[in-house]
CSV table of C-alpha atoms in Angstrom, one decimal:
chain,number,residue,atom,x,y,z
A,1,MET,CA,98.9,92.0,43.9
A,2,LEU,CA,98.4,88.4,45.1
A,3,LEU,CA,102.1,87.7,45.8
A,4,PRO,CA,102.3,89.8,49.0
A,5,ILE,CA,99.2,88.1,50.4
A,6,GLU,CA,100.7,84.7,49.6
A,7,ILE,CA,103.9,85.7,51.4
A,8,ILE,CA,102.0,86.6,54.5
A,9,GLY,CA,100.2,83.3,54.3
A,10,ILE,CA,103.6,81.5,54.1
A,11,MET,CA,104.9,83.3,57.2
A,12,LEU,CA,101.6,82.7,59.1
A,13,GLY,CA,101.6,79.0,58.2
A,14,PHE,CA,105.2,78.3,59.2
A,15,PHE,CA,105.0,80.5,62.3
A,16,GLY,CA,101.9,78.8,63.4
A,17,PHE,CA,103.5,75.4,62.9
A,18,PHE,CA,106.6,76.1,64.9
A,19,LYS,CA,104.6,78.0,67.7
A,20,THR,CA,102.1,75.1,68.2
A,21,PHE,CA,104.5,72.2,67.6
A,22,SER,CA,106.1,72.3,71.0
A,23,ASP,CA,103.0,73.5,72.9
A,24,LYS,CA,101.6,70.5,74.7
A,25,SER,CA,98.3,72.2,75.2
A,26,VAL,CA,97.7,72.2,71.5
A,27,ALA,CA,96.8,69.0,69.7
A,28,PRO,CA,99.6,68.2,67.2
A,29,VAL,CA,97.1,67.9,64.3
A,30,PHE,CA,96.7,71.7,64.4
A,31,SER,CA,100.4,72.2,63.9
A,32,TRP,CA,100.2,70.2,60.7
A,33,ALA,CA,97.2,72.2,59.6
A,34,PHE,CA,99.3,75.3,59.8
A,35,LEU,CA,102.2,73.6,58.0
A,36,TRP,CA,100.0,72.4,55.1
A,37,PHE,CA,98.5,75.9,55.0
A,38,GLY,CA,101.9,77.5,54.6
A,39,LEU,CA,102.9,75.1,51.9
A,40,MET,CA,99.6,75.8,50.1
A,41,ASN,CA,100.6,79.4,49.9
A,42,VAL,CA,104.0,78.4,48.6
A,43,SER,CA,102.4,76.4,45.8
A,44,ALA,CA,100.0,79.2,45.1
A,45,ILE,CA,102.9,81.4,44.1
A,46,PHE,CA,103.7,78.9,41.3
A,47,CYS,CA,100.0,78.3,40.5
A,48,HIS,CA,98.8,81.9,40.4
A,49,ASN,CA,101.9,84.0,39.7
A,50,LEU,CA,104.7,82.1,37.9
A,51,SER,CA,102.7,80.0,35.5
A,52,SER,CA,99.4,80.2,33.7
A,53,PHE,CA,96.7,77.8,32.5
A,54,LYS,CA,98.3,77.5,29.1
A,55,GLY,CA,101.9,77.9,30.2
A,56,ASP,CA,104.4,76.3,32.5
A,57,PHE,CA,107.3,77.0,34.7
A,58,TYR,CA,110.6,75.7,33.4
A,59,GLY,CA,108.8,72.8,31.8
A,60,ILE,CA,106.6,72.0,34.7
A,61,PRO,CA,102.9,72.3,33.6
A,62,TRP,CA,100.5,74.5,35.4
A,63,SER,CA,98.3,71.5,36.2
A,64,PHE,CA,101.0,70.1,38.5
A,65,PHE,CA,101.0,73.3,40.6
A,66,ALA,CA,97.2,73.4,40.6
A,67,GLN,CA,97.2,69.8,42.0
A,68,ILE,CA,99.8,70.6,44.6
A,69,ASP,CA,97.7,73.7,45.6
A,70,CYS,CA,94.6,71.6,45.9
A,71,GLY,CA,96.4,68.8,47.8
A,72,PHE,CA,97.9,71.1,50.4
A,73,THR,CA,94.6,72.9,50.9
A,74,GLY,CA,92.8,69.6,51.4
A,75,ALA,CA,95.5,68.3,53.7
A,76,SER,CA,95.2,71.4,55.9
A,77,SER,CA,91.4,71.1,56.0
A,78,LEU,CA,91.4,67.4,56.9
A,79,ASN,CA,93.8,68.2,59.8
A,80,LEU,CA,91.4,70.9,60.9
A,81,ILE,CA,88.5,68.4,60.8
A,82,ILE,CA,90.4,66.0,63.0
A,83,GLY,CA,91.5,68.9,65.3
A,84,ALA,CA,87.9,70.0,65.8
A,85,PHE,CA,87.4,66.9,67.9
A,86,TYR,CA,90.3,67.8,70.2
A,87,LEU,CA,89.3,71.3,71.1
A,88,ASN,CA,88.7,71.6,74.8
A,89,GLN,CA,90.3,68.2,75.5
A,90,GLN,CA,92.9,67.5,78.1
A,91,PRO,CA,96.5,67.7,76.8
A,92,LEU,CA,97.8,64.5,75.3
A,93,ASN,CA,100.7,62.6,76.8
A,94,ASP,CA,104.0,62.3,74.8
A,95,ARG,CA,103.1,58.9,73.3
A,96,LYS,CA,99.7,60.1,72.1
A,97,ARG,CA,101.2,63.3,70.8
A,98,LEU,CA,103.7,61.3,68.7
A,99,ALA,CA,100.9,59.1,67.4
A,100,MET,CA,98.9,62.2,66.4
A,101,HIS,CA,101.8,63.7,64.6
A,102,VAL,CA,102.1,60.5,62.5
A,103,LEU,CA,98.4,60.5,61.9
A,104,ALA,CA,98.3,64.1,60.9
A,105,PHE,CA,101.2,63.7,58.5
A,106,LEU,CA,99.8,60.5,56.9
A,107,ALA,CA,96.3,62.0,56.6
A,108,GLY,CA,97.7,65.0,54.8
A,109,LEU,CA,99.8,62.9,52.6
A,110,GLY,CA,96.8,60.7,51.8
A,111,VAL,CA,94.8,63.7,50.6
A,112,ILE,CA,97.7,64.9,48.4
A,113,PHE,CA,98.0,61.4,46.8
A,114,MET,CA,94.2,61.3,46.4
A,115,GLU,CA,94.4,64.6,44.4
A,116,PHE,CA,97.2,63.4,42.2
A,117,PHE,CA,95.9,59.9,41.5
A,118,GLY,CA,92.2,61.0,41.2
A,119,TYR,CA,92.9,64.0,39.0
A,120,GLY,CA,91.5,63.4,35.6
A,121,THR,CA,90.3,59.9,36.4
A,122,ILE,CA,87.8,60.3,39.3
A,123,PRO,CA,85.1,62.9,38.7
A,124,PHE,CA,85.2,65.9,41.0
A,125,THR,CA,88.3,64.9,42.8
A,126,SER,CA,89.8,68.4,43.0
A,127,GLU,CA,86.4,69.8,44.0
A,128,ILE,CA,86.1,67.3,46.9
A,129,VAL,CA,89.7,67.8,48.0
A,130,TYR,CA,89.8,71.6,47.7
A,131,GLY,CA,86.2,72.7,48.3
A,132,GLY,CA,84.5,69.7,50.1
A,133,LEU,CA,87.1,69.2,52.8
A,134,THR,CA,87.3,73.0,53.4
A,135,ILE,CA,83.5,73.3,53.9
A,136,VAL,CA,83.5,70.3,56.3
A,137,ALA,CA,86.4,71.8,58.2
A,138,ALA,CA,84.6,75.1,58.5
A,139,LEU,CA,81.4,73.4,59.7
A,140,ALA,CA,83.2,71.1,62.2
A,141,LEU,CA,85.1,74.0,63.8
A,142,SER,CA,82.0,76.2,63.8
A,143,VAL,CA,80.0,73.6,65.8
A,144,GLN,CA,82.9,73.4,68.3
A,145,PHE,CA,83.3,77.1,68.6
A,146,LEU,CA,79.6,77.9,69.0
A,147,CYS,CA,78.7,75.0,71.2
A,148,PHE,CA,81.7,74.4,73.4
A,149,GLU,CA,84.1,77.3,73.4
A,150,GLN,CA,82.9,79.6,76.3
A,151,SER,CA,86.2,81.1,77.6
A,152,ARG,CA,86.8,84.9,77.5
A,153,ARG,CA,89.6,84.3,75.0
A,154,ALA,CA,87.3,82.3,72.8
A,155,LYS,CA,84.7,85.1,72.8
A,156,GLN,CA,87.5,87.4,71.8
A,157,TRP,CA,89.0,85.5,68.9
A,158,ILE,CA,86.1,83.4,67.5
A,159,PRO,CA,84.5,86.5,65.9
A,160,VAL,CA,87.9,87.1,64.2
A,161,ILE,CA,87.8,83.5,62.8
A,162,PHE,CA,84.3,83.9,61.5
A,163,SER,CA,85.1,87.3,60.0
A,164,GLY,CA,87.6,85.6,57.8
A,165,ALA,CA,84.7,83.5,56.4
A,166,VAL,CA,82.8,86.8,55.7
A,167,VAL,CA,85.8,88.2,53.9
A,168,ILE,CA,85.7,85.1,51.7
A,169,LEU,CA,82.0,84.7,51.0
A,170,VAL,CA,80.9,88.3,50.3
A,171,PRO,CA,83.4,89.0,47.6
A,172,LEU,CA,82.7,85.7,45.9
A,173,ALA,CA,79.2,87.0,45.4
A,174,LEU,CA,80.5,90.3,44.1
A,175,ASP,CA,83.4,89.0,42.0
A,176,ARG,CA,81.9,90.4,38.7
A,177,LEU,CA,81.5,93.8,40.3
A,178,PHE,CA,85.1,94.0,41.5
A,179,CYS,CA,86.3,92.9,38.1
A,180,THR,CA,84.2,95.6,36.4
A,181,LEU,CA,85.3,98.4,38.8
A,182,LEU,CA,88.9,97.5,39.4
A,183,GLY,CA,89.9,95.3,36.5
A,184,SER,CA,90.1,91.5,36.5
A,185,SER,CA,93.9,91.5,37.2
A,186,LEU,CA,93.9,93.9,40.1
A,187,VAL,CA,91.4,92.6,42.7
A,188,THR,CA,89.3,89.5,42.3
A,189,SER,CA,87.5,87.1,44.7
A,190,VAL,CA,90.8,85.1,44.8
A,191,HIS,CA,92.5,87.9,46.7
A,192,PHE,CA,89.7,87.9,49.3
A,193,VAL,CA,89.7,84.1,49.6
A,194,PHE,CA,93.4,84.2,50.5
A,195,LEU,CA,92.9,87.2,52.8
A,196,GLY,CA,89.9,85.6,54.5
A,197,CYS,CA,91.8,82.3,55.1
A,198,HIS,CA,94.7,84.3,56.6
A,199,VAL,CA,92.4,86.1,59.0
A,200,SER,CA,90.7,82.9,60.1
A,201,PHE,CA,94.1,81.1,60.6
A,202,PHE,CA,95.4,84.1,62.5
A,203,GLY,CA,92.4,84.0,64.8
A,204,LEU,CA,92.7,80.3,65.3
A,205,LEU,CA,96.4,80.6,66.2
A,206,GLN,CA,95.6,83.2,68.8
A,207,LEU,CA,92.8,81.1,70.2
A,208,LEU,CA,95.0,78.0,70.4
A,209,THR,CA,98.1,79.7,72.0
A,210,PRO,CA,97.0,82.2,74.7
A,211,PRO,CA,99.8,83.8,76.7
A,212,LYS,CA,100.8,81.4,79.4
A,213,TYR,CA,100.2,83.9,82.2
A,214,LYS,CA,96.6,84.5,81.0
A,215,GLN,CA,95.4,81.0,80.3
A,216,GLU,CA,91.9,80.3,81.5
């Protein structure tokens, strides 16, 4: 049941990338956050659906897909952290936009390399890349949303973004209950983590790209 959710994430990530890429009112770092998010969902298909912990996919070990999954997740989160500092800022000129595109790409690539070179050699590398950066991104954006976003559109979509976090956190606490009632292969906290991320990214996309005739 996870595959349809992953496909939705792929579409959302790539659509968000292309929609924000040419929008000069959106900091380019957000475009890359959506792209890394879409790629994370692509890698998740291999990590969660086409291979297993003890198996592989056409000779490629599961650990490779797990590292790619962690790397793309961390890359997206790092770009969101950077993007938090550019909310409510004046649009960048073309030169600065180009520089930010390069920065966002290199930052994401650096996180992916960190995951691959640190995996198995540096303790807690995956936890830092996957979980640590995600938590920091959530906190950084939350501060910006709660303290600085005051427009009517922000008040409309910020609750949607935060509701995604609720979708993630509540089932994590009830994972054993879901497994008991529905079976471990049917619905688990993993499904809700993906759904919650999709909800938050959808809300963020709506917040960043209001209809031009309704911009405030």
